[in-house]
PDB file of C-alpha atoms in Angstrom:
ATOM      1  CA  MET A 280       0.041  -0.006   0.004  1.00 45.00           C
ATOM      2  CA  LYS A 281       2.764   2.189   0.828  1.00 45.00           C
ATOM      3  CA  VAL A 282       4.253   1.527  -2.866  1.00 47.00           C
ATOM      4  CA  ILE A 283       1.064   2.445  -4.176  1.00 49.00           C
ATOM      5  CA  GLY A 284       0.642   5.738  -2.340  1.00 49.00           C
ATOM      6  CA  ASN A 285       4.124   6.886  -3.346  1.00 63.00           C
ATOM      7  CA  TYR A 286       3.088   6.098  -6.873  1.00 63.00           C
ATOM      8  CA  TRP A 287       0.189   7.860  -6.946  1.00 66.00           C
ATOM      9  CA  ASP A 288       2.012  11.040  -5.082  1.00 70.00           C
ATOM     10  CA  ASP A 289       4.607  10.988  -7.746  1.00 70.00           C
ATOM     11  CA  VAL A 290       1.831  11.271 -10.324  1.00 73.00           C
ATOM     12  CA  PHE A 291       0.170  13.949  -8.624  1.00 78.00           C
ATOM     13  CA  PHE A 292       3.386  15.996  -8.209  1.00 77.00           C
ATOM     14  CA  ALA A 293       4.010  15.386 -12.002  1.00 78.00           C
ATOM     15  CA  ILE A 294       0.509  16.629 -12.903  1.00 82.00           C
ATOM     16  CA  ILE A 295       0.799  19.709 -10.773  1.00 85.00           C
ATOM     17  CA  VAL A 296       4.293  20.653 -12.278  1.00 81.00           C
ATOM     18  CA  PHE A 297       3.188  20.239 -15.667  1.00 82.00           C
ATOM     19  CA  THR A 298       0.052  22.206 -15.071  1.00 87.00           C
ATOM     20  CA  VAL A 299       1.931  25.185 -13.585  1.00 86.00           C
ATOM     21  CA  ALA A 300       4.374  25.014 -16.765  1.00 85.00           C
ATOM     22  CA  VAL A 301       1.434  25.078 -19.043  1.00 86.00           C
ATOM     23  CA  ILE A 302       0.149  27.883 -17.289  1.00 88.00           C
ATOM     24  CA  ILE A 303       3.823  29.683 -17.433  1.00 87.00           C
ATOM     25  CA  ALA A 304       4.290  29.051 -20.956  1.00 83.00           C
ATOM     26  CA  ARG A 305       0.633  30.236 -22.264  1.00 84.00           C
ATOM     27  CA  VAL A 306       1.418  33.702 -20.250  1.00 85.00           C
ATOM     28  CA  LEU A 307       4.841  34.065 -21.429  1.00 82.00           C
ATOM     29  CA  ARG A 308       3.559  33.196 -25.084  1.00 79.00           C
ATOM     30  CA  PHE A 309       1.153  35.903 -24.825  1.00 81.00           C
ATOM     31  CA  ILE A 310       3.290  38.417 -23.350  1.00 82.00           C
ATOM     32  CA  ILE A 311       5.982  37.810 -26.108  1.00 75.00           C
ATOM     33  CA  GLY A 312       3.180  37.666 -29.096  1.00 74.00           C
ATOM     34  CA  ARG A 313       2.137  41.029 -27.994  1.00 76.00           C
ATOM     35  CA  LEU A 314       5.591  42.642 -27.713  1.00 73.00           C
ATOM     36  CA  VAL A 315       6.548  41.266 -31.229  1.00 68.00           C
ATOM     37  CA  LYS A 316       3.099  42.005 -32.782  1.00 69.00           C
ATOM     38  CA  GLY A 317       3.685  45.607 -31.574  1.00 69.00           C
ATOM     39  CA  ALA A 318       7.296  45.623 -32.974  1.00 64.00           C
ATOM     40  CA  SER A 319       6.139  44.135 -36.105  1.00 63.00           C
ATOM     41  CA  ASN A 320       3.476  46.739 -36.943  1.00 65.00           C
ATOM     42  CA  LYS A 321       5.920  49.527 -36.377  1.00 63.00           C
ATOM     43  CA  LEU A 322       8.433  47.814 -38.468  1.00 57.00           C
ATOM     44  CA  LYS A 323       5.815  46.731 -41.026  1.00 57.00           C
ATOM     45  CA  VAL A 324       6.859  43.148 -41.053  1.00 56.00           C
ATOM     46  CA  ASP A 325       4.789  39.796 -40.862  1.00 52.00           C
ATOM     47  CA  PRO A 326       4.739  39.012 -37.219  1.00 57.00           C
ATOM     48  CA  THR A 327       4.215  35.280 -37.982  1.00 49.00           C
ATOM     49  CA  LYS A 328       7.740  34.893 -39.370  1.00 51.00           C
ATOM     50  CA  TYR A 329       8.587  35.290 -35.639  1.00 57.00           C
ATOM     51  CA  ASN A 330       6.509  32.749 -34.051  1.00 57.00           C
ATOM     52  CA  PHE A 331       9.722  30.573 -33.393  1.00 53.00           C
ATOM     53  CA  LEU A 332      10.745  32.776 -30.526  1.00 63.00           C
ATOM     54  CA  LYS A 333       7.396  31.784 -28.678  1.00 67.00           C
ATOM     55  CA  ASN A 334       7.804  28.557 -29.471  1.00 65.00           C
ATOM     56  CA  ALA A 335      11.233  28.328 -28.201  1.00 67.00           C
ATOM     57  CA  VAL A 336      10.310  30.046 -24.854  1.00 75.00           C
ATOM     58  CA  GLU A 337       7.388  27.758 -24.464  1.00 77.00           C
ATOM     59  CA  PHE A 338       9.784  24.612 -25.392  1.00 75.00           C
ATOM     60  CA  ILE A 339      12.304  25.871 -22.644  1.00 80.00           C
ATOM     61  CA  VAL A 340       9.465  25.940 -20.113  1.00 81.00           C
ATOM     62  CA  TYR A 341       8.655  22.553 -20.560  1.00 80.00           C
ATOM     63  CA  MET A 342      12.116  21.383 -20.397  1.00 78.00           C
ATOM     64  CA  ILE A 343      12.390  22.825 -17.046  1.00 82.00           C
ATOM     65  CA  ALA A 344       9.191  21.314 -15.972  1.00 80.00           C
ATOM     66  CA  LEU A 345      10.385  17.973 -17.074  1.00 77.00           C
ATOM     67  CA  THR A 346      13.959  18.351 -15.219  1.00 77.00           C
ATOM     68  CA  ILE A 347      12.205  19.342 -12.116  1.00 78.00           C
ATOM     69  CA  VAL A 348       9.865  16.106 -12.348  1.00 76.00           C
ATOM     70  CA  PHE A 349      12.846  13.714 -13.035  1.00 72.00           C
ATOM     71  CA  ASN A 350      15.036  15.022 -10.447  1.00 74.00           C
ATOM     72  CA  SER A 351      12.225  14.880  -7.922  1.00 75.00           C
ATOM     73  CA  ILE A 352      11.111  11.094  -8.392  1.00 71.00           C
ATOM     74  CA  PRO A 353      13.951   8.834  -7.305  1.00 67.00           C
ATOM     75  CA  LYS A 354      12.820   6.151  -9.670  1.00 65.00           C
ATOM     76  CA  LEU A 355      13.162   8.362 -12.787  1.00 63.00           C
ATOM     77  CA  LYS A 356      16.174  10.438 -11.661  1.00 62.00           C
ATOM     78  CA  SER A 357      18.734   7.775 -13.155  1.00 61.00           C
ATOM     79  CA  TYR A 358      17.094   7.631 -16.393  1.00 62.00           C
ATOM     80  CA  GLY A 359      16.600  11.443 -16.357  1.00 58.00           C
ATOM     81  CA  THR A 360      20.633  11.954 -15.831  1.00 60.00           C
ATOM     82  CA  ALA A 361      21.193  10.008 -19.025  1.00 58.00           C
ATOM     83  CA  LEU A 362      18.582  11.539 -21.047  1.00 58.00           C
ATOM     84  CA  PHE A 363      19.128  15.352 -20.156  1.00 57.00           C
ATOM     85  CA  ALA A 364      22.879  15.033 -20.647  1.00 59.00           C
ATOM     86  CA  GLY A 365      22.391  14.235 -24.241  1.00 55.00           C
ATOM     87  CA  ALA A 366      19.265  16.851 -24.550  1.00 57.00           C
ATOM     88  CA  GLY A 367      22.046  19.200 -22.692  1.00 58.00           C
ATOM     89  CA  VAL A 368      24.347  18.835 -25.348  1.00 53.00           C
ATOM     90  CA  LEU A 369      21.932  19.310 -28.268  1.00 53.00           C
ATOM     91  CA  ALA A 370      20.439  22.258 -26.584  1.00 56.00           C
ATOM     92  CA  ALA A 371      23.801  23.841 -26.346  1.00 54.00           C
ATOM     93  CA  ILE A 372      24.574  23.281 -30.086  1.00 52.00           C
ATOM     94  CA  VAL A 373      21.022  24.698 -31.019  1.00 52.00           C
ATOM     95  CA  GLY A 374      21.276  27.681 -28.522  1.00 56.00           C
ATOM     96  CA  PHE A 375      25.035  28.509 -29.819  1.00 54.00           C
ATOM     97  CA  ALA A 376      23.734  28.302 -33.518  1.00 50.00           C
ATOM     98  CA  SER A 377      20.920  30.672 -32.728  1.00 55.00           C
ATOM     99  CA  GLN A 378      22.643  33.087 -30.300  1.00 67.00           C
ATOM    100  CA  SER A 379      23.283  35.613 -33.010  1.00 70.00           C
ATOM    101  CA  ALA A 380      19.612  35.335 -34.277  1.00 70.00           C
ATOM    102  CA  PHE A 381      18.075  36.241 -30.985  1.00 72.00           C
ATOM    103  CA  SER A 382      20.548  38.762 -30.258  1.00 78.00           C
ATOM    104  CA  ASN A 383      19.410  40.584 -33.349  1.00 77.00           C
ATOM    105  CA  ILE A 384      15.560  40.262 -32.762  1.00 75.00           C
ATOM    106  CA  VAL A 385      16.073  41.500 -29.072  1.00 77.00           C
ATOM    107  CA  SER A 386      18.013  44.209 -30.174  1.00 81.00           C
ATOM    108  CA  GLY A 387      15.523  45.282 -33.014  1.00 78.00           C
ATOM    109  CA  ILE A 388      12.803  45.287 -30.472  1.00 74.00           C
ATOM    110  CA  PHE A 389      14.888  47.504 -28.289  1.00 78.00           C
ATOM    111  CA  ILE A 390      15.279  49.921 -31.175  1.00 79.00           C
ATOM    112  CA  VAL A 391      11.493  50.244 -31.790  1.00 73.00           C
ATOM    113  CA  ILE A 392      10.678  50.681 -27.818  1.00 72.00           C
ATOM    114  CA  PHE A 393      13.374  53.137 -27.206  1.00 76.00           C
ATOM    115  CA  ARG A 394      13.630  54.941 -30.659  1.00 79.00           C
ATOM    116  CA  PRO A 395      17.202  55.973 -30.867  1.00 84.00           C
ATOM    117  CA  PHE A 396      16.442  56.416 -34.665  1.00 84.00           C
ATOM    118  CA  SER A 397      13.497  56.170 -36.951  1.00 82.00           C
ATOM    119  CA  VAL A 398      13.103  55.525 -40.542  1.00 81.00           C
ATOM    120  CA  GLY A 399      14.061  59.021 -42.458  1.00 82.00           C
ATOM    121  CA  ASP A 400      16.603  59.981 -39.847  1.00 85.00           C
ATOM    122  CA  ARG A 401      19.944  60.967 -40.897  1.00 85.00           C
ATOM    123  CA  VAL A 402      22.418  59.064 -38.689  1.00 89.00           C
ATOM    124  CA  ARG A 403      26.361  58.580 -38.294  1.00 89.00           C
ATOM    125  CA  VAL A 404      27.067  54.992 -36.922  1.00 89.00           C
ATOM    126  CA  GLY A 405      30.491  55.150 -35.107  1.00 84.00           C
ATOM    127  CA  GLN A 406      32.911  56.680 -37.079  1.00 82.00           C
ATOM    128  CA  LEU A 407      32.315  54.619 -40.382  1.00 81.00           C
ATOM    129  CA  TYR A 408      28.827  54.940 -41.794  1.00 86.00           C
ATOM    130  CA  THR A 409      26.843  57.902 -42.240  1.00 88.00           C
ATOM    131  CA  GLY A 410      23.162  58.213 -44.198  1.00 90.00           C
ATOM    132  CA  ASP A 411      19.606  58.029 -44.099  1.00 89.00           C
ATOM    133  CA  VAL A 412      17.743  55.244 -42.148  1.00 89.00           C
ATOM    134  CA  GLU A 413      15.969  53.276 -44.980  1.00 87.00           C
ATOM    135  CA  ASP A 414      14.623  50.208 -43.457  1.00 83.00           C
ATOM    136  CA  ILE A 415      14.448  48.703 -39.821  1.00 82.00           C
ATOM    137  CA  THR A 416      13.549  45.125 -39.533  1.00 77.00           C
ATOM    138  CA  LEU A 417      13.830  42.542 -36.591  1.00 72.00           C
ATOM    139  CA  ARG A 418      17.034  41.257 -37.848  1.00 79.00           C
ATOM    140  CA  HIS A 419      18.651  44.513 -39.228  1.00 84.00           C
ATOM    141  CA  THR A 420      18.693  48.224 -40.368  1.00 88.00           C
ATOM    142  CA  VAL A 421      19.268  49.443 -43.671  1.00 90.00           C
ATOM    143  CA  ILE A 422      21.002  52.903 -44.210  1.00 92.00           C
ATOM    144  CA  LYS A 423      21.453  54.501 -47.702  1.00 91.00           C
ATOM    145  CA  ASP A 424      24.462  56.894 -47.857  1.00 89.00           C
ATOM    146  CA  PHE A 425      25.191  59.577 -49.864  1.00 84.00           C
ATOM    147  CA  GLU A 426      26.526  57.513 -52.707  1.00 86.00           C
ATOM    148  CA  ASN A 427      23.306  55.846 -53.227  1.00 89.00           C
ATOM    149  CA  ARG A 428      24.553  52.436 -51.584  1.00 91.00           C
ATOM    150  CA  ARG A 429      22.471  50.584 -48.867  1.00 91.00           C
ATOM    151  CA  ILE A 430      24.501  49.274 -45.567  1.00 92.00           C
ATOM    152  CA  VAL A 431      22.931  46.676 -43.800  1.00 91.00           C
ATOM    153  CA  ILE A 432      24.021  46.567 -40.410  1.00 91.00           C
ATOM    154  CA  PRO A 433      22.774  43.707 -37.746  1.00 89.00           C
ATOM    155  CA  ASN A 434      20.887  45.248 -34.833  1.00 87.00           C
ATOM    156  CA  SER A 435      23.106  43.540 -32.344  1.00 86.00           C
ATOM    157  CA  VAL A 436      26.091  45.670 -33.978  1.00 88.00           C
ATOM    158  CA  ILE A 437      24.053  48.911 -34.191  1.00 88.00           C
ATOM    159  CA  SER A 438      22.895  48.723 -30.669  1.00 85.00           C
ATOM    160  CA  ASN A 439      26.444  48.790 -29.423  1.00 86.00           C
ATOM    161  CA  GLU A 440      27.688  51.799 -31.556  1.00 87.00           C
ATOM    162  CA  THR A 441      27.304  55.285 -30.948  1.00 87.00           C
ATOM    163  CA  ILE A 442      24.614  57.016 -32.635  1.00 89.00           C
ATOM    164  CA  ILE A 443      24.806  60.504 -33.797  1.00 87.00           C
ATOM    165  CA  ASN A 444      21.296  61.661 -34.963  1.00 85.00           C
ATOM    166  CA  SER A 445      20.920  64.787 -36.597  1.00 76.00           C
ATOM    167  CA  THR A 446      16.855  64.318 -36.604  1.00 73.00           C
ATOM    168  CA  LEU A 447      16.240  62.994 -33.273  1.00 68.00           C
ATOM    169  CA  ALA A 448      14.341  66.109 -31.654  1.00 65.00           C
ATOM    170  CA  HIS A 449      14.171  68.208 -34.619  1.00 67.00           C
ATOM    171  CA  GLU A 450      15.825  68.829 -38.151  1.00 68.00           C
ATOM    172  CA  ASN A 451      17.306  72.228 -37.475  1.00 82.00           C
ATOM    173  CA  LEU A 452      21.189  72.214 -37.990  1.00 84.00           C
ATOM    174  CA  CYS A 453      24.082  74.519 -36.820  1.00 88.00           C
ATOM    175  CA  VAL A 454      26.548  74.587 -39.456  1.00 90.00           C
ATOM    176  CA  PHE A 455      30.024  75.564 -38.549  1.00 93.00           C
ATOM    177  CA  ILE A 456      31.890  77.483 -41.402  1.00 93.00           C
ATOM    178  CA  GLU A 457      35.619  77.645 -40.758  1.00 93.00           C
ATOM    179  CA  LEU A 458      38.528  79.056 -42.607  1.00 91.00           C
ATOM    180  CA  GLY A 459      41.774  80.711 -41.768  1.00 92.00           C
ATOM    181  CA  VAL A 460      43.269  83.631 -43.086  1.00 92.00           C
ATOM    182  CA  SER A 461      46.782  85.360 -42.871  1.00 90.00           C
ATOM    183  CA  PHE A 462      48.098  87.388 -40.064  1.00 89.00           C
ATOM    184  CA  ASP A 463      48.259  90.404 -41.866  1.00 88.00           C
ATOM    185  CA  THR A 464      44.262  90.174 -42.637  1.00 90.00           C
ATOM    186  CA  ASP A 465      41.950  92.924 -41.306  1.00 92.00           C
ATOM    187  CA  VAL A 466      40.228  90.512 -38.966  1.00 93.00           C
ATOM    188  CA  ASP A 467      36.997  92.835 -38.560  1.00 93.00           C
ATOM    189  CA  GLN A 468      36.544  93.005 -42.364  1.00 94.00           C
ATOM    190  CA  ALA A 469      37.322  89.264 -42.977  1.00 93.00           C
ATOM    191  CA  MET A 470      34.513  88.479 -39.961  1.00 94.00           C
ATOM    192  CA  ARG A 471      32.092  90.949 -41.673  1.00 94.00           C
ATOM    193  CA  ILE A 472      32.553  89.460 -45.247  1.00 94.00           C
ATOM    194  CA  LEU A 473      31.966  86.058 -43.891  1.00 93.00           C
ATOM    195  CA  GLN A 474      28.949  87.281 -41.754  1.00 93.00           C
ATOM    196  CA  GLU A 475      27.245  88.854 -45.126  1.00 93.00           C
ATOM    197  CA  GLU A 476      27.833  86.063 -47.355  1.00 93.00           C
ATOM    198  CA  VAL A 477      26.185  83.507 -44.856  1.00 93.00           C
ATOM    199  CA  MET A 478      23.355  85.566 -44.109  1.00 93.00           C
ATOM    200  CA  LYS A 479      22.249  86.293 -47.864  1.00 92.00           C
ATOM    201  CA  HIS A 480      22.262  82.565 -48.816  1.00 93.00           C
ATOM    202  CA  PRO A 481      18.707  81.381 -49.298  1.00 92.00           C
ATOM    203  CA  ASP A 482      19.281  78.154 -46.890  1.00 91.00           C
ATOM    204  CA  CYS A 483      20.319  80.481 -43.903  1.00 92.00           C
ATOM    205  CA  MET A 484      17.461  80.664 -41.306  1.00 91.00           C
ATOM    206  CA  ASP A 485      17.127  82.750 -38.486  1.00 90.00           C
ATOM    207  CA  ASN A 486      16.959  80.593 -35.406  1.00 88.00           C
ATOM    208  CA  ARG A 487      17.173  83.318 -32.665  1.00 87.00           C
ATOM    209  CA  THR A 488      14.654  83.633 -29.895  1.00 85.00           C
ATOM    210  CA  HIS A 489      12.525  86.625 -29.477  1.00 88.00           C
ATOM    211  CA  GLU A 490      14.710  87.633 -26.408  1.00 88.00           C
ATOM    212  CA  GLU A 491      17.898  87.271 -28.490  1.00 87.00           C
ATOM    213  CA  ILE A 492      16.566  89.475 -31.287  1.00 88.00           C
ATOM    214  CA  GLU A 493      15.555  92.328 -28.795  1.00 89.00           C
ATOM    215  CA  SER A 494      18.922  92.090 -27.356  1.00 89.00           C
ATOM    216  CA  GLY A 495      20.681  92.735 -30.659  1.00 88.00           C
ATOM    217  CA  ASN A 496      22.263  89.312 -31.028  1.00 89.00           C
ATOM    218  CA  PRO A 497      23.428  88.783 -34.860  1.00 91.00           C
ATOM    219  CA  GLN A 498      21.660  86.103 -37.058  1.00 91.00           C
ATOM    220  CA  VAL A 499      24.927  84.699 -37.949  1.00 92.00           C
ATOM    221  CA  ASP A 500      27.633  84.708 -35.288  1.00 93.00           C
ATOM    222  CA  VAL A 501      31.199  84.902 -36.650  1.00 94.00           C
ATOM    223  CA  ARG A 502      34.042  84.343 -34.169  1.00 94.00           C
ATOM    224  CA  LEU A 503      37.806  84.313 -34.110  1.00 94.00           C
ATOM    225  CA  ILE A 504      38.210  80.932 -32.397  1.00 93.00           C
ATOM    226  CA  ASN A 505      41.774  80.029 -32.862  1.00 93.00           C
ATOM    227  CA  ILE A 506      45.363  81.625 -33.752  1.00 92.00           C
ATOM    228  CA  THR A 507      47.683  78.656 -35.159  1.00 88.00           C
ATOM    229  CA  GLU A 508      51.067  78.775 -36.191  1.00 85.00           C
ATOM    230  CA  THR A 509      49.903  79.641 -39.870  1.00 85.00           C
ATOM    231  CA  ALA A 510      46.596  81.560 -39.649  1.00 90.00           C
ATOM    232  CA  LEU A 511      43.678  83.306 -37.879  1.00 93.00           C
ATOM    233  CA  GLN A 512      40.953  80.858 -37.614  1.00 94.00           C
ATOM    234  CA  LEU A 513      37.444  82.227 -38.185  1.00 95.00           C
ATOM    235  CA  ARG A 514      34.236  80.341 -37.507  1.00 94.00           C
ATOM    236  CA  ALA A 515      30.592  81.261 -38.757  1.00 94.00           C
ATOM    237  CA  TYR A 516      27.711  79.629 -36.919  1.00 93.00           C
ATOM    238  CA  ALA A 517      24.999  79.269 -39.386  1.00 92.00           C
ATOM    239  CA  TRP A 518      21.737  77.502 -39.078  1.00 92.00           C
ATOM    240  CA  ALA A 519      19.896  75.317 -41.713  1.00 91.00           C
ATOM    241  CA  LYS A 520      16.482  73.703 -41.534  1.00 87.00           C
ATOM    242  CA  ASP A 521      18.094  70.266 -42.254  1.00 84.00           C
ATOM    243  CA  PRO A 522      21.356  68.319 -42.838  1.00 82.00           C
ATOM    244  CA  SER A 523      20.996  68.721 -46.835  1.00 84.00           C
ATOM    245  CA  SER A 524      20.247  72.301 -46.715  1.00 89.00           C
ATOM    246  CA  GLY A 525      23.324  72.759 -44.299  1.00 89.00           C
ATOM    247  CA  PHE A 526      25.499  71.011 -46.584  1.00 89.00           C
ATOM    248  CA  ASN A 527      24.313  73.123 -49.624  1.00 92.00           C
ATOM    249  CA  LEU A 528      24.649  76.147 -47.429  1.00 93.00           C
ATOM    250  CA  LYS A 529      28.441  75.576 -46.504  1.00 93.00           C
ATOM    251  CA  CYS A 530      29.669  74.710 -50.051  1.00 93.00           C
ATOM    252  CA  ASP A 531      27.937  77.697 -51.567  1.00 94.00           C
ATOM    253  CA  VAL A 532      29.535  80.105 -49.091  1.00 93.00           C
ATOM    254  CA  LEU A 533      32.847  78.463 -49.072  1.00 93.00           C
ATOM    255  CA  LYS A 534      32.935  79.185 -52.910  1.00 93.00           C
ATOM    256  CA  SER A 535      31.426  82.627 -52.684  1.00 93.00           C
ATOM    257  CA  ILE A 536      33.590  83.823 -49.911  1.00 93.00           C
ATOM    258  CA  LYS A 537      36.636  82.995 -51.712  1.00 92.00           C
ATOM    259  CA  ARG A 538      35.704  85.414 -54.507  1.00 92.00           C
ATOM    260  CA  ARG A 539      34.833  87.950 -51.903  1.00 92.00           C
ATOM    261  CA  PHE A 540      38.070  87.670 -50.299  1.00 93.00           C
ATOM    262  CA  ASP A 541      39.858  87.860 -53.428  1.00 91.00           C
ATOM    263  CA  ASP A 542      38.075  91.263 -54.456  1.00 92.00           C
ATOM    264  CA  ALA A 543      39.117  92.566 -50.954  1.00 90.00           C
ATOM    265  CA  GLY A 544      42.744  91.599 -51.167  1.00 91.00           C
ATOM    266  CA  ILE A 545      42.425  89.120 -48.191  1.00 90.00           C
ATOM    267  CA  SER A 546      44.574  86.031 -48.476  1.00 89.00           C
ATOM    268  CA  LEU A 547      43.418  82.482 -46.906  1.00 88.00           C
ATOM    269  CA  ALA A 548      46.195  81.032 -44.960  1.00 84.00           C
ATOM    270  CA  TYR A 549      48.600  78.395 -46.111  1.00 79.00           C
ATOM    271  CA  PRO A 550      51.545  76.907 -44.462  1.00 75.00           C
ATOM    272  CA  GLN A 551      54.595  79.018 -44.385  1.00 69.00           C
ATOM    273  CA  ARG A 552      58.061  78.051 -42.988  1.00 70.00           C
ATOM    274  CA  LEU A 553      61.169  80.094 -42.595  1.00 70.00           C
ATOM    275  CA  ILE A 554      64.215  78.582 -43.393  1.00 78.00           C
ATOM    276  CA  TYR A 555      67.821  79.726 -42.105  1.00 78.00           C
ATOM    277  CA  ILE A 556      70.950  78.859 -44.147  1.00 80.00           C
ATOM    278  CA  LYS A 557      74.307  79.378 -42.345  1.00 77.00           C
ATOM    279  CA  GLU A 558      77.186  80.382 -44.117  1.00 73.00           C
ATOM    280  CA  SER A 559      80.434  79.482 -43.159  1.00 64.00           C
ATOM    281  CA  ASN A 560      83.897  80.625 -44.020  1.00 61.00           C
ATOM    282  CA  THR A 561      86.448  78.469 -45.133  1.00 57.00           C
ATOM    283  CA  LEU A 562      90.260  78.984 -45.527  1.00 50.00           C
ATOM    284  CA  LYS A 563      91.905  78.342 -48.523  1.00 51.00           C
ATOM    285  CA  SER A 564      95.491  76.934 -48.282  1.00 48.00           C
TER     286      SER A 564
END
C-alpha cells in the first residue's frame, strides 16, 4: 500500500508541475506575442515570421518542468540523468547556433521601443557609416549613404555603436563654416564679409529667440576661434532647416567667400616656413 501511495504521490506531483508549466508557458507566449506584434506593426513586417521565438520560450519552460519531475522522483532520476545529458548537448549546440539571431531580434525590439532613430532619420553610426535610415527590421537596419549605396547593419551591432542622430528632436542644424586667413588680414573686415555671405544665402535661417532678437544678437555669429602657427581661424555659426540644406549652405558660402576675399585682397592662410641658411667661411690653403 505504501508503494502504491508513493506512486500516486509522484503522479500527482508530476501533474501539478506540468499544469504550472502550461500556465507559465501560455502567459509568456501571450506576452511575447504582444511584444512581437507591436514591434512588427511599427516595422511593417509579418509577425508570423517570428513565431519560433514564442515556440522556443514555450519549449524551454516545458524542458524545465520535465527536469524538475525527473529530479524529484527517485525512480526516474537515473533515467533522467542520461536523457538530459544528451539533450543538454543538443540544446547547447542549438543555442550557440541561434545566439546571433536571437540577439538581433531582441536588439530590433529595443530599437523600436526606445527609438534612438527612426526610418528617415539621418544618422552616423560610429565613425564609419553616415546616411539616411531606409528600413528597420527585427534582424537588421538598412542605411542609404550619400553614394546611394545600402549599408545593412545587424541590430546587435548597431545597438553597441554610438549613434549621432541629426533629426532625433528636430532637423534644425547649426553649421560650422571655418576658414583660416593670413596674419596680415583685417580680422574685422574678414568677419564682416563672412557674415554677409552666410546671411544672404537662401538656406540660412534665423534661429534666434525673441529675447535674442531684442537683445541685438546677430543672426549669424562669427568668431575668431584660434590663432595657429599659420592662420587666424574664423568660424561662422549658421543655421539651416535640415542637414541637406546645411551641406548646400556650407559649400556655396565657401565658394562665394573665396570670391569676396579675392576682391577685398584678403589672403587665405597657407603653411609657411622660414628657412635659415648658415654660411661658413672656409680658409683656403
